[in-house]
Coordinates of N, CA and C and ligand atoms in Angstrom, one line a residue:
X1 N 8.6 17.8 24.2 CA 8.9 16.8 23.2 C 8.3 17.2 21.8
X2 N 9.1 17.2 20.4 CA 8.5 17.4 19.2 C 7.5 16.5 18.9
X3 N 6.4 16.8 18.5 CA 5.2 16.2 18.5 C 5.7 15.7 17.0
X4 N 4.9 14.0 17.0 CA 5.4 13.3 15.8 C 4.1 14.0 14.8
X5 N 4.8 13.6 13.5 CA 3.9 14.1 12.3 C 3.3 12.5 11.6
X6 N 1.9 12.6 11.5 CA 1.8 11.7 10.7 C 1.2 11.9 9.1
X7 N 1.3 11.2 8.4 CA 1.3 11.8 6.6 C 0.6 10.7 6.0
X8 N -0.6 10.6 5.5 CA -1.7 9.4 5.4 C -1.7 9.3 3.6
X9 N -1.4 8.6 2.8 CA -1.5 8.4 1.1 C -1.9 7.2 1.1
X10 N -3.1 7.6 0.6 CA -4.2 6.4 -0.1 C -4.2 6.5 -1.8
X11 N -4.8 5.9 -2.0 CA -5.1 5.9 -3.4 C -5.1 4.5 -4.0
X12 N -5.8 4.4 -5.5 CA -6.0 3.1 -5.8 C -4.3 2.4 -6.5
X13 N -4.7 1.4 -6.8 CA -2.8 0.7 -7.7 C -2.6 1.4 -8.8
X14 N -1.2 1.6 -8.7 CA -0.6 2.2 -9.2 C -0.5 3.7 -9.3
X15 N -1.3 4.3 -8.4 CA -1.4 5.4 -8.7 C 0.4 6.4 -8.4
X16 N 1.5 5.4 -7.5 CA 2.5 6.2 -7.1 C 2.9 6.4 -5.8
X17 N 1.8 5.9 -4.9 CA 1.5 6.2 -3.4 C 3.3 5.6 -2.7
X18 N 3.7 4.2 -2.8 CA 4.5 4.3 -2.7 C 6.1 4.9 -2.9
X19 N 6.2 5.3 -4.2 CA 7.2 5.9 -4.8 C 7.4 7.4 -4.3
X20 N 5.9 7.9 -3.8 CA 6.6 8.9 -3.2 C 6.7 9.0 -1.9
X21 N 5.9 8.3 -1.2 CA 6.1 7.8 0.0 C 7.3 7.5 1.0
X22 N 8.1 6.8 0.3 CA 9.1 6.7 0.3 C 10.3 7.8 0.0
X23 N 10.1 8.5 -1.1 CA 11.0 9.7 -1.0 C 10.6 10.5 -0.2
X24 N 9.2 11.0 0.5 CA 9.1 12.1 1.7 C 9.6 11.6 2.9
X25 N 9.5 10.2 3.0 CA 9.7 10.1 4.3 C 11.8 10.1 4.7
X26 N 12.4 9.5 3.6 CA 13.7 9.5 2.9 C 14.3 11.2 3.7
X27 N 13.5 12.0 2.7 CA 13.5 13.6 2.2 C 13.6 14.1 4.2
X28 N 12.7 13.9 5.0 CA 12.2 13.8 6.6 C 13.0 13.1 7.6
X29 N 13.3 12.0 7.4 CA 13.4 11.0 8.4 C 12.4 10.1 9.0
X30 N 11.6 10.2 8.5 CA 10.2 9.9 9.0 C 10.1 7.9 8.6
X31 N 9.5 7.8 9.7 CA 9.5 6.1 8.9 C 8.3 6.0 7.9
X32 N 8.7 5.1 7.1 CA 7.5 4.5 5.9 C 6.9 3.6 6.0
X33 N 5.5 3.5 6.3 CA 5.1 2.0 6.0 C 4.1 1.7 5.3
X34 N 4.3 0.3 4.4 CA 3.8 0.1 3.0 C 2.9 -0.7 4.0
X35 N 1.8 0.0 4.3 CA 0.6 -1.2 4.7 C 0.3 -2.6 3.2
X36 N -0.3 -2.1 2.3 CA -0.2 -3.1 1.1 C 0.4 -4.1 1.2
X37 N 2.4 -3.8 1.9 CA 2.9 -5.3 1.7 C 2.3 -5.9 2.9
X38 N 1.9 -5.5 3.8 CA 1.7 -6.2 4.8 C 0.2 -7.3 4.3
X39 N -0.6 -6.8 3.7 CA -1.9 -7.5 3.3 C -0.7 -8.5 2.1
X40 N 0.0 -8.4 1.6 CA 0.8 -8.9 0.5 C 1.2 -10.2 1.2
X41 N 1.7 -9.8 2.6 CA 2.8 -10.9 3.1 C 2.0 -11.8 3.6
X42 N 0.6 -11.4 4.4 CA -0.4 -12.4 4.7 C -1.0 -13.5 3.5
X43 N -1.2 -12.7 2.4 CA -1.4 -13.6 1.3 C -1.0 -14.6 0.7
X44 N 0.8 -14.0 1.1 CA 1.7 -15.1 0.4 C 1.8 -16.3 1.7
X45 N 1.6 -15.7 2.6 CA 1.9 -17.0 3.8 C 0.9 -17.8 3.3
X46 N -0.4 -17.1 3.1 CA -1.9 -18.0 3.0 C -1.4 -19.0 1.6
X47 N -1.2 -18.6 0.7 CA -1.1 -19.5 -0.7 C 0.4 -20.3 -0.5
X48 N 1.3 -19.9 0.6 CA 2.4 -21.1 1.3 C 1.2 -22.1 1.7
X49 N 1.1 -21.7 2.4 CA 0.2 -22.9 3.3 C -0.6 -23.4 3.2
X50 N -1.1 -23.0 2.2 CA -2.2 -23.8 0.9 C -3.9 -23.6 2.1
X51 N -3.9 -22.3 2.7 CA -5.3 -21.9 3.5 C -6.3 -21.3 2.9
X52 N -7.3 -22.5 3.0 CA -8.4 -21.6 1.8 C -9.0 -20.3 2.4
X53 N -8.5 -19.5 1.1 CA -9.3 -18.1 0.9 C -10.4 -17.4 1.1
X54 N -11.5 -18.7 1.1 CA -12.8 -18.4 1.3 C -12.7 -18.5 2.8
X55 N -11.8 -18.8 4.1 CA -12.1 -19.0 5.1 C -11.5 -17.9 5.8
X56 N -12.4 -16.8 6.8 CA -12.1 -16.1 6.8 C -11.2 -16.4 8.8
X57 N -11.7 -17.2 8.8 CA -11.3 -17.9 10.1 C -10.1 -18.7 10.2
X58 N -9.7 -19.6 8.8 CA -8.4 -19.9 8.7 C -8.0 -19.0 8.9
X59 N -7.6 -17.6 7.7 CA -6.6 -16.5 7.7 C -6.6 -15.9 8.6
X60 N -7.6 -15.4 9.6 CA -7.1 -14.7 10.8 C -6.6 -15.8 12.1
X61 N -6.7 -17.0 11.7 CA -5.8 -17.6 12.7 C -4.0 -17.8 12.2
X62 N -4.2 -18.0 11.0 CA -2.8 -18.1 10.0 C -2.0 -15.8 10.8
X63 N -2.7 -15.5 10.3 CA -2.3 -13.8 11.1 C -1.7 -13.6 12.4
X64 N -2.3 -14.8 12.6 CA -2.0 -14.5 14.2 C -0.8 -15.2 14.9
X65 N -0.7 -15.7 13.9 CA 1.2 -16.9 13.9 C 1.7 -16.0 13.3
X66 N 1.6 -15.1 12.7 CA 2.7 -14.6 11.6 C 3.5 -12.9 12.3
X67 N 4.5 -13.2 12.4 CA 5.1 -11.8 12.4 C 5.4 -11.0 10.9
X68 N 5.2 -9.7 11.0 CA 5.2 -9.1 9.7 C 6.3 -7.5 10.0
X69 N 7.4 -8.0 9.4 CA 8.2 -6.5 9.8 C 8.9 -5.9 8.8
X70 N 9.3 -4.9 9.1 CA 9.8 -3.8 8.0 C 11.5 -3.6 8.5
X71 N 12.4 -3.4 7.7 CA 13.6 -3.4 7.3 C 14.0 -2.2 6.5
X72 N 15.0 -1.6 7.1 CA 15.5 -0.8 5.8 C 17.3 -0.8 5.9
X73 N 17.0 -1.1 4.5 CA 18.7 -1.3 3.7 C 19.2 -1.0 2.7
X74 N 20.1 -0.7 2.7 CA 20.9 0.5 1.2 C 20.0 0.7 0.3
X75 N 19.5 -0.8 -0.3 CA 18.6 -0.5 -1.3 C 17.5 -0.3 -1.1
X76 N 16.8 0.3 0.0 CA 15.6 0.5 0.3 C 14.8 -0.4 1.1
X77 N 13.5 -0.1 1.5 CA 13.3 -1.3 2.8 C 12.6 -2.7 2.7
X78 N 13.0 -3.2 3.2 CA 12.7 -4.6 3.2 C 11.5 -5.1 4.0
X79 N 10.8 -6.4 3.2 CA 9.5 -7.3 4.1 C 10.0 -8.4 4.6
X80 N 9.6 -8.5 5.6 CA 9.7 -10.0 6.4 C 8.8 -10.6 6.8
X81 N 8.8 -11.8 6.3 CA 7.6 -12.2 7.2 C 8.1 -13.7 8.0
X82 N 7.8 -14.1 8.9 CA 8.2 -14.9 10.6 C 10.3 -15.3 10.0
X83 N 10.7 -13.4 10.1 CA 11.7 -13.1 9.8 C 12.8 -13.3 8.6
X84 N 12.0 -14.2 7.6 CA 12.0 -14.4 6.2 C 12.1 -13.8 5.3
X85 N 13.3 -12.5 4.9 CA 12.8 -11.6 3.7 C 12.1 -12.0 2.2
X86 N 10.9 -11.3 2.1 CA 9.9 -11.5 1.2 C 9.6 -10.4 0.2
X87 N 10.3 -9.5 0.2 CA 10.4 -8.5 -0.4 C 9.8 -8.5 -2.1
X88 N 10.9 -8.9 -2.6 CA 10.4 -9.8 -4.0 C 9.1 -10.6 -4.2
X89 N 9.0 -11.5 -3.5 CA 7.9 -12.6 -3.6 C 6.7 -12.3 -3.5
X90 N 6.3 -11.2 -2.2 CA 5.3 -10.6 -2.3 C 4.6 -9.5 -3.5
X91 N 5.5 -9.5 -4.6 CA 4.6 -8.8 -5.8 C 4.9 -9.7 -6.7
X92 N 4.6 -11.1 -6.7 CA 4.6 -12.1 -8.0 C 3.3 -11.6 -8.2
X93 N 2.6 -12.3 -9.1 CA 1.2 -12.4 -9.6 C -0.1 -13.1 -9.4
X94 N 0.3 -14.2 -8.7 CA -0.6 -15.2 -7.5 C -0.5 -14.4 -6.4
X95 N 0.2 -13.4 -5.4 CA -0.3 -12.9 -4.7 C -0.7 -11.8 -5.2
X96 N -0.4 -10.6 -6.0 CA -1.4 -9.5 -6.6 C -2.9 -9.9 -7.0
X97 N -3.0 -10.8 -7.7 CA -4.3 -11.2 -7.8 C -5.4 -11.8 -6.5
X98 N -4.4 -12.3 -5.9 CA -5.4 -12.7 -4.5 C -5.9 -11.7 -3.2
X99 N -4.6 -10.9 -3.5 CA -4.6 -9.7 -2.0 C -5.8 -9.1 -1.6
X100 N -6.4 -8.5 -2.7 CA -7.7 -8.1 -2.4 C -8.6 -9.3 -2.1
X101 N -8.8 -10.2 -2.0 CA -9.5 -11.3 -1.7 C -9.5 -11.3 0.4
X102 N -8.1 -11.7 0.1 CA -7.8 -11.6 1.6 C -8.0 -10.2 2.2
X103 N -7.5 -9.5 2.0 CA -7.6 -8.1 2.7 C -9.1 -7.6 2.8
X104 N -10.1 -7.9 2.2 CA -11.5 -7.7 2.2 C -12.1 -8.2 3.6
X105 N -11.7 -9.2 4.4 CA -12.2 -9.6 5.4 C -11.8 -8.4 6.7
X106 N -13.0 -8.6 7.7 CA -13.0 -7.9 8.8 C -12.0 -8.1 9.8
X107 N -12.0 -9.4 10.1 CA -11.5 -9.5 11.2 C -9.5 -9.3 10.8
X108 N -9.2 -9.4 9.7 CA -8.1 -9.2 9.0 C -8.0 -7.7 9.2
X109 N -8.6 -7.0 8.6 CA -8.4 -5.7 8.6 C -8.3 -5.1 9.9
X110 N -8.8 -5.3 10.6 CA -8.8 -5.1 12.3 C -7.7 -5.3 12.8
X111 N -7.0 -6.6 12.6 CA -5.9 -6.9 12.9 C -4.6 -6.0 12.6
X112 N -4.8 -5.9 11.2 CA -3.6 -5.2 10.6 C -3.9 -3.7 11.0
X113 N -4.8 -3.3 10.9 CA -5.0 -1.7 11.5 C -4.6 -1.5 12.9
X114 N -4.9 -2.5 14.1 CA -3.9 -2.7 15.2 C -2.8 -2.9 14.8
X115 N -2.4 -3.1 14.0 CA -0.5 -3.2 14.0 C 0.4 -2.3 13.3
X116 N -0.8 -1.6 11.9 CA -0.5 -0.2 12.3 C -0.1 0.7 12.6
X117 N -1.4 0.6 13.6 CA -1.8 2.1 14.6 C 0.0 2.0 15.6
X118 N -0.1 0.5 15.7 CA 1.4 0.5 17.0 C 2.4 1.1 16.6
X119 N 2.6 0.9 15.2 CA 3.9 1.0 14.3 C 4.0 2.7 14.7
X120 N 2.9 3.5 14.1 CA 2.9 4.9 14.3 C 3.0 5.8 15.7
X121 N 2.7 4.9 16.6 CA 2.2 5.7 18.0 C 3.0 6.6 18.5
X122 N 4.7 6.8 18.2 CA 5.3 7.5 18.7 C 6.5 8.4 17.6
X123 N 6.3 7.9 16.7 CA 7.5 8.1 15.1 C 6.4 9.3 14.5
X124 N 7.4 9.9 13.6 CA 6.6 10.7 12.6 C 6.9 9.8 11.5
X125 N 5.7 9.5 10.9 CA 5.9 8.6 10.1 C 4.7 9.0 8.5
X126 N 5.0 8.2 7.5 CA 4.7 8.7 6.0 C 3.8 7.1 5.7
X127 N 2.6 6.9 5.8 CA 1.7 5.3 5.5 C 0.9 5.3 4.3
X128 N 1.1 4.3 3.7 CA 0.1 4.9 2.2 C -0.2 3.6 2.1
X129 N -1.6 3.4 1.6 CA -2.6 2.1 1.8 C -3.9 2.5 0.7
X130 N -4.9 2.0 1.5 CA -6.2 2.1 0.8 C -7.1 2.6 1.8
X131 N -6.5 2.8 3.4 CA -7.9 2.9 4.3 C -7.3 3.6 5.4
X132 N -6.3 4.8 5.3 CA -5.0 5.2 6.3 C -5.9 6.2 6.6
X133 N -6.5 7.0 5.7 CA -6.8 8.6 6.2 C -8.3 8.1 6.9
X134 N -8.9 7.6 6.4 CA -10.5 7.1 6.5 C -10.3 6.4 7.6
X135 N -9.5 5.2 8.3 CA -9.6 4.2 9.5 C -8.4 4.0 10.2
X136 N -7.5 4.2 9.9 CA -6.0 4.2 10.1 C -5.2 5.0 11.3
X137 N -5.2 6.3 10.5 CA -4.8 7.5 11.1 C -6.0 8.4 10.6
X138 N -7.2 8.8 11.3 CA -8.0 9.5 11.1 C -7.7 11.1 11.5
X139 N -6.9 11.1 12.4 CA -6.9 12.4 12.6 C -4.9 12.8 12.3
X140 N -4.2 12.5 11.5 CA -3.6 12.5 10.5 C -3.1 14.0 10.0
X141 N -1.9 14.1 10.0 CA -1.9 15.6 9.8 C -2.1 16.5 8.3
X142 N -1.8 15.5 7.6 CA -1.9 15.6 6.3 C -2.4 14.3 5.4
X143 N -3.4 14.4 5.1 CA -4.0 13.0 3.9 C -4.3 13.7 2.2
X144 N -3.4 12.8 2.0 CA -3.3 12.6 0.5 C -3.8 11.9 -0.3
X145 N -4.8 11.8 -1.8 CA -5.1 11.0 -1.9 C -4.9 10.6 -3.5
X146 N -4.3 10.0 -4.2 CA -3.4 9.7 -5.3 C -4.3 9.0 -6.2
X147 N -4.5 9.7 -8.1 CA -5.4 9.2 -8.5 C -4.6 9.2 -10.3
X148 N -5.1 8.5 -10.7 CA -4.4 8.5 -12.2 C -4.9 7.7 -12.9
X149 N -5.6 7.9 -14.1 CA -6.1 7.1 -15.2 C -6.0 5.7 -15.1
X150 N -6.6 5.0 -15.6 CA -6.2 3.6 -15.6 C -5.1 3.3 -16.5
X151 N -5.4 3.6 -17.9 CA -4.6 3.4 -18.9 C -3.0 3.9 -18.5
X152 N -3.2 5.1 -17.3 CA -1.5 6.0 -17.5 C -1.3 4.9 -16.2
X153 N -1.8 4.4 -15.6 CA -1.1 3.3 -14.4 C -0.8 2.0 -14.9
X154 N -1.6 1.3 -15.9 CA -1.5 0.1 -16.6 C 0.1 1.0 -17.5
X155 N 0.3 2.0 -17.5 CA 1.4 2.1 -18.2 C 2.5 2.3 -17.6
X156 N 2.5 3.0 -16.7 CA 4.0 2.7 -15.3 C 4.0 1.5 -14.7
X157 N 3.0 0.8 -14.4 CA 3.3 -0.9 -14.2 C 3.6 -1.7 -15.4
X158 N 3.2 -0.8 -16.5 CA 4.1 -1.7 -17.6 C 5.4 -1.9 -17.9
X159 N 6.1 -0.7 -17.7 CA 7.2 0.2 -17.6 C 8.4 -0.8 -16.5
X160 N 7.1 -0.6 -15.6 CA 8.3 -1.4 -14.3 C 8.7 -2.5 -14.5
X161 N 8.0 -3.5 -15.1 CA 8.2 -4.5 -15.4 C 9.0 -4.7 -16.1
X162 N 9.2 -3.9 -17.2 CA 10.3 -3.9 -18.5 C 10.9 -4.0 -18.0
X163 N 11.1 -3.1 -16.9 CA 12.4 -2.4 -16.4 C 13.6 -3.9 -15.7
X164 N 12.5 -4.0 -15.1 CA 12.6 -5.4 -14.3 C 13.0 -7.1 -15.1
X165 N 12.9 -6.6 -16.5 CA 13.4 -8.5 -17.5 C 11.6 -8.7 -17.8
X166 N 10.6 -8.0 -16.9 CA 9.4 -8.6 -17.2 C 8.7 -8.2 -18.4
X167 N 8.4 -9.3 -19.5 CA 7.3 -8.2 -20.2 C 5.6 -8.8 -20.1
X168 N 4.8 -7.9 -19.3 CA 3.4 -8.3 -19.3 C 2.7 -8.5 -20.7
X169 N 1.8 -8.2 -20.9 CA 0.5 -7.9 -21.4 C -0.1 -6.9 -21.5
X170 N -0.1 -5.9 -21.7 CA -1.0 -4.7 -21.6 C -2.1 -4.5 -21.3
X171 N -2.9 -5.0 -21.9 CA -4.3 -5.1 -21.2 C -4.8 -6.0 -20.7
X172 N -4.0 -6.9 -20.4 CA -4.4 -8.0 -19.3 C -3.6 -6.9 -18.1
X173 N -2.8 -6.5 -17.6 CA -2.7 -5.3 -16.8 C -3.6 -4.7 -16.6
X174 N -4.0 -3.8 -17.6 CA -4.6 -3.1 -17.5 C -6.0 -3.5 -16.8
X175 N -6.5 -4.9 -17.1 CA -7.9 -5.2 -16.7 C -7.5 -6.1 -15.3
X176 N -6.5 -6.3 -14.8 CA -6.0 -6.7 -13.5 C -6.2 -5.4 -12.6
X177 N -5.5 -4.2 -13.1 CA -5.6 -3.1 -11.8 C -6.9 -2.5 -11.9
X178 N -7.6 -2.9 -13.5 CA -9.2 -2.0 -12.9 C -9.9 -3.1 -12.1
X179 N -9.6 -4.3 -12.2 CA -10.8 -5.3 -11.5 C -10.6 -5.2 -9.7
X180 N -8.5 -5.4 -9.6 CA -8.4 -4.8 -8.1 C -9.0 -3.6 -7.8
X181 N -9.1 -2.5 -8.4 CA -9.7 -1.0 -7.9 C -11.5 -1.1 -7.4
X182 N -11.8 -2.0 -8.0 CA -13.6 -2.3 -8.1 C -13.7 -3.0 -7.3
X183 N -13.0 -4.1 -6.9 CA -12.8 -5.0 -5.7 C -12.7 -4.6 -4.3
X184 N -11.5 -3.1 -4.3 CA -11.2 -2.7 -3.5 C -12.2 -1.8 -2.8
X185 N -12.7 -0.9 -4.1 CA -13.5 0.1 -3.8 C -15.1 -0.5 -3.3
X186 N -15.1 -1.4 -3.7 CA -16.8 -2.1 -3.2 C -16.8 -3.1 -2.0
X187 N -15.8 -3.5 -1.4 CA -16.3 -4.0 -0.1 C -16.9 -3.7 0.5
X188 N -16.9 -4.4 1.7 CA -17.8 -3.8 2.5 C -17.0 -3.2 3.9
X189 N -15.9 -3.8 4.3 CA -15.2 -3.2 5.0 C -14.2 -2.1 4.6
X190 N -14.3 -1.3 5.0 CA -13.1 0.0 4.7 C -12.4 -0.2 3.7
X191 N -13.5 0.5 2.5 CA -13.5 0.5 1.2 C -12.0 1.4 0.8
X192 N -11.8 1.2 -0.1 CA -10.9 2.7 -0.7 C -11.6 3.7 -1.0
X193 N -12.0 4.6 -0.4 CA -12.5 6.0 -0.8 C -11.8 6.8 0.3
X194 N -11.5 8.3 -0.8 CA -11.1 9.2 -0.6 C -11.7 9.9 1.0
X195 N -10.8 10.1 2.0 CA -10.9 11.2 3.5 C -11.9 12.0 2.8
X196 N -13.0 12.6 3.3 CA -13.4 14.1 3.4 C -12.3 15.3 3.4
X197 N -11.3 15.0 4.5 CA -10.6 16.3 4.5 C -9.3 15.5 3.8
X198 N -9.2 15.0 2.7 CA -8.0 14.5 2.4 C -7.8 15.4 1.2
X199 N -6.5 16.0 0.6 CA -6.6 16.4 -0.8 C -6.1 15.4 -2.1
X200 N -7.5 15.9 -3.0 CA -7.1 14.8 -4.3 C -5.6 15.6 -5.2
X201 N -4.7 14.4 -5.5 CA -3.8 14.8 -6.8 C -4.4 14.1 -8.1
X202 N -4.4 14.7 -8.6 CA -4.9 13.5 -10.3 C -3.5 13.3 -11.1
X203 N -2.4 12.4 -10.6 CA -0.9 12.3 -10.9 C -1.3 11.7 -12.2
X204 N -2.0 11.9 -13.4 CA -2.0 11.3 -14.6 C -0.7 12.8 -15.2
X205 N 0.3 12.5 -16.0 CA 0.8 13.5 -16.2 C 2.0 14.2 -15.4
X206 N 2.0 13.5 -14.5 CA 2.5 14.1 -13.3 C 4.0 13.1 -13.3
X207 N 5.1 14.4 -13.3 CA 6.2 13.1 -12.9 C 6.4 13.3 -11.5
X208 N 7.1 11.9 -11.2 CA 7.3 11.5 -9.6 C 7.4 13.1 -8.8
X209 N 8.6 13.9 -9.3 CA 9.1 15.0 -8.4 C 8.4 15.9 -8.2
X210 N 7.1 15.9 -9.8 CA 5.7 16.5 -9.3 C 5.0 16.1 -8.3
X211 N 4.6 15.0 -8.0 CA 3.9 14.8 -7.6 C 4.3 15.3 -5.8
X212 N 5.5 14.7 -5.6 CA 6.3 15.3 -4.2 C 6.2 16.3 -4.1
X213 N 6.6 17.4 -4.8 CA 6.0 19.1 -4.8 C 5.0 19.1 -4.1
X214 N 3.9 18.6 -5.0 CA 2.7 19.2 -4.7 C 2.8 18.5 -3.2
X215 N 3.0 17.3 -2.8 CA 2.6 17.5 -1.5 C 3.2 18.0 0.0
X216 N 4.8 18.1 -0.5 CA 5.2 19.0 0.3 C 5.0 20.1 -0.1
X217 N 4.3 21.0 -0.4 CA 3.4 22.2 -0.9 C 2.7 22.3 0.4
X218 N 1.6 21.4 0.7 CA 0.9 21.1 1.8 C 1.5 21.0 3.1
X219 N 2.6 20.3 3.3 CA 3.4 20.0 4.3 C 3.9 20.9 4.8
X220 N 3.8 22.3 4.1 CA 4.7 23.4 4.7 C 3.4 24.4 5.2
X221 N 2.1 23.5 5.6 CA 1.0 24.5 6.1 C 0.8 24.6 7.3
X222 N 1.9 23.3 7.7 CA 1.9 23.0 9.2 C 3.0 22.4 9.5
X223 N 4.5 22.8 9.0 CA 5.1 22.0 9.4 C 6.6 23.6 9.4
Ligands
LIG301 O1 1.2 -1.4 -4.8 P1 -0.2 -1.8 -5.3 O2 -1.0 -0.6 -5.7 O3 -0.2 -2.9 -6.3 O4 -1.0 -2.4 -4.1 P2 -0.6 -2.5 -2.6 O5 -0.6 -1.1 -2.0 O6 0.6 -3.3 -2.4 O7 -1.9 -3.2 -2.0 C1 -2.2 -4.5 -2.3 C2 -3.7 -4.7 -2.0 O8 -3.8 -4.8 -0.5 C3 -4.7 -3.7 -2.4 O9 -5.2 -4.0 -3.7 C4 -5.8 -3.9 -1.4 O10 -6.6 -5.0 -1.7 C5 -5.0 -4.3 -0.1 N1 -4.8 -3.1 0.8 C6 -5.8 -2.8 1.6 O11 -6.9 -3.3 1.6 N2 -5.7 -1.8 2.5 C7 -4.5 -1.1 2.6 N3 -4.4 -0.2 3.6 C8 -3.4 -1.5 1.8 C9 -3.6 -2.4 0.8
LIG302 O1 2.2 2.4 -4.6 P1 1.4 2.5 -5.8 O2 0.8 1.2 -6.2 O3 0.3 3.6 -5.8 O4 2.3 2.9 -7.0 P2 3.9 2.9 -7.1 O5 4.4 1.5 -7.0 O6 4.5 3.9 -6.3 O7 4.1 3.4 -8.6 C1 3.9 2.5 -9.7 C2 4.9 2.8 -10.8 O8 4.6 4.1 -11.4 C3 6.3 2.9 -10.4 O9 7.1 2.3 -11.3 C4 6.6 4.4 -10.3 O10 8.0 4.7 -10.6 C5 5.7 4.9 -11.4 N1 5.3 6.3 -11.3 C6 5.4 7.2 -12.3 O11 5.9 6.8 -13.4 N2 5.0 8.5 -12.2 C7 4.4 9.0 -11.1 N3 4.0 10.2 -11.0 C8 4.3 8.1 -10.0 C9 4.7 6.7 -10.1

């Protein structure tokens, strides 16, 4: 039997993790999964259901009602949650700002890292998060780890938005994705920090098809 591949991209917001994620696994066959929306989708059920955030015992019982599944369709893949496409909803701005709140808890992260691990067990698959290479998929055949100025990420999420009818704020952006990165990176449960054996890209500068190069660059060391 072809032994499945698995392909681990971390990195903080906005760094791109999805964008190209998505095209390797596209580029492969390989499935994708946006762990992020999954902490996204828990969020949005939590602020449905109006479950306080500070309880770390509500949300993992709220988790444990919740189905959370992935879709893919013409236009790329789709979130569900208890079969409800959420695709959209899960990147408003009440849940961007709360995610890291919720996702900081243990018994949450536990959860979702079992559901994960299942998702991968038999697929060659492409996962890009904040804790894939480090707790996820530790032994992982390739970990990537995706990094880019603040200012040049407050500026492709500013971009997107345009793109999208939205126009933000600039540096209320900007002080949104550094306060998630500091949030992220300082927990105490399986922080965002870089694998040991993971390679850093510094994608400031870097367009998308760069950044794909360089890591199917890598990909061809064992593949
Ligand atoms: O796409 P963006 O960079 O905005 O973030 P995301 O990947 O959708 O992740 C949203 C949030 O979920 C992050 O800021 C983390 O707080 C959390 N997250 C996590 O803790 N662990 C992961 N493996 C993925 C996301
Ligand atoms: O998944 P993550 O939060 O790391 O980032 P993303 O959602 O993949 O990328 C955020 C935005 O940056 C998207 O609009 C991408 O098209 C854009 N981007 C870019 O302009 N240049 C890159 N090298 C990577 C991403």
């Amino acid at each position: 039997m072809k032994k499945s591949i698995q392909i681990a991209i971390d990195g903080p917001a906005s760094a791109g993790k999805s964008t190209v994620a998505k095209i390797l696994a596209k580029k492969r066959g390989f499935i994708y999964c946006d762990t992020g929306a999954m902490y996204r989708a828990l969020t949005l059920a939590a602020l449905e259901n109006k479950v306080d955030l500070d309880s770390e015992k509500e949300l993992s019982e709220l988790l444990s009602r919740i189905v959370i599944d992935f879709k893919q369709k013409n236009d790329g893949q789709h979130v569900y949650l208890n079969q409800k496409d959420v695709t959209n909803e899960i990147r408003v701005n009440e849940v961007t700002n709360a995610v890291s709140k919720v996702s900081a808890y243990k018994t949450i992260r536990e959860e979702m890292v079992n559901r994960q691990q299942e998702i991968t067990s038999s697929n060659s698959i492409v996962m890009d998060g904040r804790d894939i290479g480090t707790v996820v998929l530790p032994n992982a055949d390739l970990k990537m780890f995706l990094v880019a100025s603040v200012e040049e990420r407050a500026e492709r999420r500013y971009k997107e938005n345009l793109s999208k009818g939205i126009k933000t704020d600039f540096e209320i952006l900007k002080k949104e994705i550094a306060d998630r990165d500091h949030y992220d990176s300082n927990r105490k449960n399986s922080p965002l920090v870089q694998a040991q054996d993971a390679i850093l890209v510094d994608t400031s500068g870097l367009t998308i098809q760069e950044v794909v190069q360089e890591i199917e660059k890598e990909m061809k060391t064992f593949l």
